[in-house]
Short mmCIF file of C-alpha atoms in Angstrom, two decimals:
data_model
loop_
_atom_site.label_atom_id
_atom_site.label_comp_id
_atom_site.label_asym_id
_atom_site.label_seq_id
_atom_site.Cartn_x
_atom_site.Cartn_y
_atom_site.Cartn_z
CA MET A 1 109.87 313.09 199.61
CA PRO A 2 107.80 310.68 197.73
CA GLY A 3 104.63 311.03 200.19
CA ALA A 4 104.52 315.21 199.32
CA ARG A 5 104.88 314.03 194.98
CA SER A 6 101.85 312.13 195.95
CA ARG A 7 100.10 314.14 197.97
CA ARG A 8 100.73 317.12 195.05
CA ARG A 9 99.58 314.54 192.32
CA ILE A 10 96.43 313.54 194.43
CA GLU A 11 95.73 318.17 195.11
CA ALA A 12 95.89 319.14 191.22
CA ASN A 13 93.75 320.64 189.53
CA TYR A 14 92.05 319.09 186.89
CA TRP A 15 90.19 321.60 185.19
CA PRO A 16 92.75 323.56 182.79
CA GLY A 17 93.43 320.59 180.98
CA PHE A 18 89.61 320.20 181.02
CA VAL A 19 89.20 324.14 179.30
CA ASP A 20 92.17 322.74 176.91
CA ALA A 21 90.47 320.13 175.79
CA LEU A 22 87.55 322.13 175.61
CA SER A 23 89.10 325.24 173.63
CA SER A 24 90.70 321.75 171.06
CA LEU A 25 87.65 320.08 170.17
CA LEU A 26 86.12 324.00 169.44
CA LEU A 27 89.27 324.78 167.22
CA VAL A 28 89.12 321.29 165.31
CA ILE A 29 85.19 322.28 164.77
CA ILE A 30 86.47 325.61 163.43
CA PHE A 31 88.59 324.35 161.19
CA MET A 32 86.57 321.15 159.85
CA LEU A 33 83.92 324.44 158.79
CA SER A 34 86.93 326.25 157.53
CA LEU A 35 87.91 323.27 155.54
CA PHE A 36 84.16 322.67 154.45
CA MET A 37 83.86 326.53 152.86
CA LEU A 38 87.23 325.89 151.34
CA THR A 39 86.31 322.83 149.54
CA GLN A 40 82.28 324.35 148.71
CA PHE A 41 84.77 327.32 147.27
CA PHE A 42 86.22 325.03 145.00
CA LEU A 43 83.58 323.35 144.07
CA GLY A 44 81.49 326.33 142.69
CA GLN A 45 84.72 327.05 140.55
CA GLU A 46 84.47 324.08 138.96
CA ILE A 47 80.78 324.33 138.82
CA GLN A 48 81.36 328.33 137.65
CA GLY A 49 83.30 327.16 134.83
CA ARG A 50 80.96 324.43 133.76
CA ASP A 51 78.49 327.23 133.67
CA THR A 52 80.30 329.72 131.35
CA ALA A 53 80.88 326.15 129.29
CA LEU A 54 76.81 326.00 129.13
CA ALA A 55 76.24 330.27 128.61
CA ARG A 56 78.56 329.54 126.17
CA LEU A 57 76.77 326.84 124.10
CA ASN A 58 73.18 328.66 124.87
CA SER A 59 75.67 331.62 122.84
CA GLN A 60 75.92 329.13 120.23
CA ILE A 61 72.26 328.11 119.95
CA ALA A 62 70.99 331.70 119.49
CA GLU A 63 73.39 332.21 116.95
CA LEU A 64 72.36 329.59 115.82
CA THR A 65 69.09 330.10 115.84
CA ASP A 66 68.78 333.61 114.37
CA LEU A 67 70.34 331.88 111.78
CA LEU A 68 68.17 330.09 111.33
CA GLN A 69 65.16 332.34 111.20
CA LEU A 70 67.16 334.89 108.75
CA GLU A 71 67.22 331.78 105.96
CA ARG A 72 63.75 330.40 106.87
CA ALA A 73 63.07 334.72 105.75
CA ASN A 74 64.99 334.56 102.49
CA SER A 75 62.90 331.47 102.38
CA ASP A 76 59.68 333.76 101.97
CA ASP A 77 61.26 336.45 99.86
CA LEU A 78 62.10 333.64 97.06
CA SER A 79 58.38 331.67 97.41
CA SER A 80 57.29 335.36 96.86
CA GLN A 81 59.44 336.16 93.78
CA ILE A 82 58.37 332.54 92.28
CA ALA A 83 54.95 333.32 93.27
CA THR A 84 55.15 336.58 90.86
CA LEU A 85 57.24 335.32 87.55
CA THR A 86 54.84 332.24 87.62
CA ALA A 87 51.85 334.63 87.65
CA THR A 88 53.98 336.64 85.31
CA LEU A 89 54.70 333.60 82.76
CA SER A 90 50.50 332.88 83.35
CA SER A 91 50.13 336.04 81.97
CA ALA A 92 52.61 335.67 79.26
CA GLN A 93 51.03 332.29 78.50
CA ALA A 94 47.84 334.24 77.87
CA ASP A 95 48.82 336.54 75.52
CA ASN A 96 51.02 333.90 73.62
CA ALA A 97 46.99 331.73 73.42
CA SER A 98 45.40 335.36 71.86
CA LEU A 99 48.39 336.31 69.77
CA SER A 100 47.95 332.54 68.40
CA SER A 101 43.91 332.76 68.32
CA GLN A 102 44.63 336.00 66.38
CA LEU A 103 47.21 334.40 64.20
CA ALA A 104 44.41 331.70 63.51
CA GLY A 105 41.68 334.02 62.50
CA VAL A 106 43.50 335.86 59.66
CA GLY A 107 42.62 334.55 56.45
CA ALA A 108 44.94 333.01 53.77
CA GLY A 109 44.76 335.03 50.34
CA LEU A 110 44.20 338.25 52.72
CA GLY A 111 47.53 340.25 51.12
CA ASP A 112 46.89 342.90 52.73
CA LYS A 113 46.76 341.71 56.60
CA ASP A 114 50.59 340.60 55.69
CA ALA A 115 51.58 343.26 57.75
CA THR A 116 49.68 342.35 60.50
CA ILE A 117 50.58 338.75 60.33
CA ALA A 118 53.82 339.81 60.92
CA GLY A 119 53.63 342.09 63.54
CA LEU A 120 51.40 339.77 65.20
CA GLN A 121 54.45 336.92 64.70
CA ASP A 122 57.45 339.60 66.29
CA ASP A 123 54.79 339.78 69.17
CA LEU A 124 54.19 336.27 69.79
CA LEU A 125 58.64 335.00 69.21
CA SER A 126 58.85 338.13 72.07
CA ALA A 127 56.19 336.00 73.96
CA GLN A 128 58.16 332.94 73.91
CA GLU A 129 61.23 333.98 74.91
CA LEU A 130 59.84 336.23 77.75
CA SER A 131 58.40 332.47 78.55
CA ASP A 132 61.17 330.81 78.22
CA GLU A 133 63.58 333.35 80.46
CA ALA A 134 60.29 333.24 82.48
CA ASN A 135 60.91 329.72 82.77
CA ALA A 136 64.47 329.76 83.15
CA GLN A 137 63.82 332.64 86.64
CA VAL A 138 61.89 330.22 87.93
CA ALA A 139 63.89 327.12 87.58
CA LEU A 140 66.73 328.96 88.95
CA LEU A 141 65.05 330.04 92.11
CA ASN A 142 63.70 326.18 92.47
CA GLN A 143 67.27 325.29 92.52
CA GLN A 144 68.09 328.09 94.82
CA LEU A 145 64.95 327.16 97.70
CA ALA A 146 66.30 323.28 97.56
CA ALA A 147 70.13 324.96 98.08
CA LEU A 148 68.09 326.83 101.19
CA ARG A 149 65.65 323.97 102.40
CA THR A 150 68.40 322.13 102.75
CA GLN A 151 71.18 325.03 104.54
CA ILE A 152 67.59 324.69 106.79
CA GLY A 153 67.94 321.13 107.06
CA ALA A 154 71.12 320.99 108.23
CA LEU A 155 70.70 324.44 110.91
CA GLU A 156 67.96 322.63 112.40
CA ALA A 157 69.95 319.60 113.01
CA ALA A 158 72.35 321.37 114.28
CA LEU A 159 69.89 323.27 116.63
CA GLU A 160 69.03 319.73 117.58
CA ALA A 161 72.74 318.51 118.22
CA SER A 162 73.24 321.87 120.74
CA GLU A 163 69.88 321.05 122.75
CA ALA A 164 71.44 317.78 123.16
CA ARG A 165 75.01 318.47 124.20
CA ASP A 166 73.21 321.47 126.52
CA THR A 167 70.89 318.60 128.03
CA GLU A 168 73.68 316.28 128.40
CA SER A 169 76.60 319.30 129.91
CA ARG A 170 73.20 320.01 132.60
CA THR A 171 73.65 316.07 133.32
CA GLN A 172 77.46 315.58 133.34
CA ILE A 173 77.28 318.95 135.89
CA ALA A 174 75.69 317.79 138.04
CA ASP A 175 76.79 314.06 138.39
CA LEU A 176 79.78 316.22 138.52
CA GLY A 177 79.48 318.43 141.43
CA ARG A 178 77.36 315.03 143.83
CA ARG A 179 80.77 313.28 142.58
CA LEU A 180 83.09 316.28 144.22
CA ASN A 181 81.10 315.92 146.76
CA LEU A 182 80.96 312.67 147.82
CA ALA A 183 84.71 312.76 147.10
CA LEU A 184 85.40 315.57 148.94
CA ALA A 185 84.16 314.54 152.20
CA GLN A 186 85.38 311.16 152.14
CA ARG A 187 89.41 312.41 151.39
CA VAL A 188 88.36 314.97 154.27
CA GLN A 189 86.93 312.14 156.71
CA ASP A 190 90.35 309.98 155.69
CA LEU A 191 92.71 312.50 156.49
CA THR A 192 90.64 314.18 159.70
CA ARG A 193 91.23 309.76 160.94
CA TYR A 194 94.70 310.19 159.96
CA ARG A 195 95.50 313.71 161.33
CA SER A 196 93.71 312.26 164.57
CA ASP A 197 95.94 309.18 164.58
CA PHE A 198 98.42 310.57 163.47
CA PHE A 199 98.46 313.38 166.97
CA GLY A 200 97.57 310.45 169.33
CA ARG A 201 100.41 309.02 168.18
CA LEU A 202 102.65 312.20 169.05
CA ARG A 203 100.98 312.89 172.10
CA GLN A 204 102.28 309.40 173.74
CA ILE A 205 105.87 309.78 172.62
CA LEU A 206 105.37 313.24 174.02
CA GLU A 207 103.83 312.78 176.68
CA GLY A 208 105.25 315.06 179.74
CA ARG A 209 106.72 318.01 177.73
CA ALA A 210 106.01 321.69 178.86
CA ASP A 211 107.41 323.02 176.05
CA VAL A 212 105.35 320.77 173.69
CA ARG A 213 101.29 321.04 172.87
CA VAL A 214 98.68 321.19 171.28
CA VAL A 215 96.78 324.47 169.42
CA GLY A 216 93.54 323.27 167.66
CA ASP A 217 94.59 320.82 164.87
CA ARG A 218 98.35 322.22 165.24
CA PHE A 219 102.07 320.33 167.99
CA VAL A 220 103.56 323.51 168.83
CA PHE A 221 107.25 323.38 169.84
CA GLN A 222 108.47 326.12 171.36
CA SER A 223 111.06 327.74 169.61
CA GLU A 224 114.23 327.15 172.67
CA VAL A 225 113.56 323.46 172.21
CA LEU A 226 114.87 323.57 168.88
CA PHE A 227 116.91 326.65 168.62
CA ASP A 228 119.31 328.61 170.66
CA PRO A 229 117.98 332.34 170.58
CA GLY A 230 118.63 334.43 167.09
CA GLN A 231 119.35 331.43 165.51
CA ALA A 232 118.33 329.20 162.91
CA ASP A 233 120.76 325.59 163.77
CA ILE A 234 119.13 322.97 165.50
CA SER A 235 120.55 322.66 168.71
CA PRO A 236 121.26 318.88 170.15
CA GLU A 237 119.35 319.00 172.42
CA GLY A 238 116.14 319.59 170.31
CA THR A 239 117.42 316.46 168.24
CA PRO A 240 115.68 313.46 170.05
CA ASP A 241 112.15 315.71 169.70
CA LEU A 242 112.65 316.08 166.15
CA ASP A 243 113.42 311.74 166.26
CA ALA A 244 110.99 310.85 167.35
CA LEU A 245 108.40 313.37 165.30
CA ALA A 246 110.52 311.55 161.68
CA ALA A 247 109.73 308.45 162.99
CA ALA A 248 106.24 309.12 163.29
CA ILE A 249 105.54 310.71 160.35
CA LEU A 250 107.54 307.91 158.45
CA GLN A 251 105.11 305.86 160.21
CA LEU A 252 102.26 307.79 158.86
CA GLU A 253 103.29 307.56 155.39
CA THR A 254 102.93 303.87 155.00
CA GLU A 255 99.17 304.49 156.33
CA ILE A 256 98.37 306.98 154.21
CA PRO A 257 96.72 305.78 150.92
CA PRO A 258 98.64 307.15 147.74
CA ASP A 259 95.69 309.09 146.17
CA ILE A 260 94.97 310.88 149.35
CA ASN A 261 97.47 314.11 148.49
CA TRP A 262 99.16 315.22 152.05
CA VAL A 263 101.62 317.43 153.34
CA LEU A 264 102.88 318.44 156.95
CA ARG A 265 103.37 321.91 157.47
CA ILE A 266 105.91 323.54 159.04
CA ASP A 267 105.42 327.29 160.04
CA GLY A 268 108.08 329.33 161.90
CA HIS A 269 106.81 332.30 164.19
CA THR A 270 108.49 334.71 166.21
CA ASP A 271 108.10 337.45 168.78
CA ILE A 272 107.22 340.98 167.92
CA ARG A 273 110.72 341.62 168.86
CA PRO A 274 112.80 343.28 165.98
CA ILE A 275 116.20 340.99 165.96
CA SER A 276 119.56 342.99 165.92
CA ASN A 277 121.21 340.12 163.56
CA GLU A 278 123.71 340.69 160.97
CA ARG A 279 122.58 336.56 159.40
CA PHE A 280 118.81 337.52 159.60
CA PRO A 281 118.00 340.96 158.08
CA SER A 282 113.92 340.91 160.21
CA ASN A 283 112.09 338.03 162.02
CA TRP A 284 110.55 336.78 158.60
CA GLU A 285 114.22 335.83 157.39
CA LEU A 286 114.68 334.21 160.52
CA SER A 287 111.32 332.73 161.06
CA ALA A 288 111.15 331.27 157.14
CA ALA A 289 115.26 329.86 157.89
CA ARG A 290 113.74 328.31 160.87
CA ALA A 291 110.58 326.05 159.75
CA ILE A 292 113.49 324.91 156.47
CA SER A 293 116.10 324.20 158.92
CA VAL A 294 113.56 321.81 160.86
CA ALA A 295 112.09 319.86 157.73
CA ARG A 296 115.76 319.75 156.09
CA TYR A 297 116.61 317.59 159.23
CA LEU A 298 113.53 316.09 158.54
CA VAL A 299 114.30 314.73 155.35
CA THR A 300 117.87 313.58 156.74
CA LYS A 301 115.82 311.33 158.32
CA GLY A 302 113.95 309.77 155.42
CA VAL A 303 110.27 311.94 155.82
CA SER A 304 109.87 312.64 152.12
CA PRO A 305 110.53 315.94 151.00
CA ASN A 306 107.11 316.11 148.89
CA ARG A 307 105.63 316.44 151.84
CA LEU A 308 107.07 318.68 154.10
CA VAL A 309 106.09 322.49 153.51
CA ALA A 310 108.14 325.01 155.10
CA ALA A 311 107.23 328.78 155.81
CA GLY A 312 108.39 331.63 158.02
CA PHE A 313 105.37 334.14 159.60
CA GLY A 314 107.60 336.05 161.19
CA GLU A 315 105.96 337.81 164.39
CA PHE A 316 102.42 338.51 162.30
CA THR A 317 100.53 336.23 163.85
CA PRO A 318 100.87 335.38 167.63
CA LEU A 319 99.07 333.28 169.82
CA ASP A 320 99.47 335.89 172.57
CA PRO A 321 98.85 339.52 171.56
CA ALA A 322 100.25 340.91 175.03
CA GLU A 323 104.05 342.83 175.37
CA ASN A 324 105.75 340.88 178.01
CA ASP A 325 107.97 337.75 178.33
CA ASP A 326 105.25 335.44 178.66
CA ALA A 327 103.79 336.16 175.64
CA TYR A 328 106.95 336.46 173.34
CA ARG A 329 108.18 333.32 174.84
CA ARG A 330 104.88 331.43 173.75
CA ASN A 331 104.34 333.72 170.50
CA ARG A 332 108.05 332.26 169.65
CA ARG A 333 107.13 328.60 167.76
CA ILE A 334 107.42 325.60 165.59
CA GLU A 335 104.02 324.66 164.63
CA PHE A 336 103.25 321.63 163.55
CA LYS A 337 99.79 320.67 160.99
CA LEU A 338 99.14 317.71 158.49
CA THR A 339 96.72 319.30 155.69
CA GLU A 340 95.99 318.16 152.28
CA GLY A 341 98.43 318.83 149.87
#
């Protein structure tokens, strides 16, 4: 018997193992690409938020620019009014000088010209009042012009400050994008390394188990290893495997730095056949209950609850779409996946 067993080992076909290894490598590459796309998506969201703030700043700058142009137009109107009033004042002063000259030309002793002199004096007083009113309006317009120039200066200062903030925001956005890319790349690299160590450790612990295998970036336990048919209570036969898994997770918790946010996702899956069980109305409830049972058991072994996520997928994500007993057995499974929190 030992000789026959040795011959069977020598005659073993290594091609399926090679194909499984290539499949695993392909799935790991696909996962890394998916993770990179997800990272780029969140980075795009962050940059889009910065672009929104930048657009709001540009809108404010445009409003300030319009207001500045309006104030400059008002300043031009006031300058035009001042010029008009200045011309009026000059005309009034000329009339005043003319009346004064006429008054001076009227000689004393011409009694018959008293009425003319009185009229000229009234005209002179009217011209002086007009001149005083024009001077008051000019002074008021000068004050308004000074205030307007002050407002224009403040608007120009605000515009320059907005442009400076705009430039600073663009620089910060570019720097933030660069740092975010570096941080995400480093986090992905670190988590990938710890995931590889974790899977390598589990492979050593569970070596030789045909009902426990690696599918892509996940460890897959057949449901029969942990549960009786149609039940969500962990069977005694499955506790040693979960104990080994808990030990590996506890060691992983001590190795991964605290700044890396990670979780072990526990996914429950069933086959497509409807369940006839009063306790579970559908396969969805059964798969979720099984994932929760595994998470609770790991917590009893010291695993931190905040590092565990339980999810039920029912029959909706099968590994094998065929409808036969072998496909049903493969699809009834519990998957463990180390991922970002």
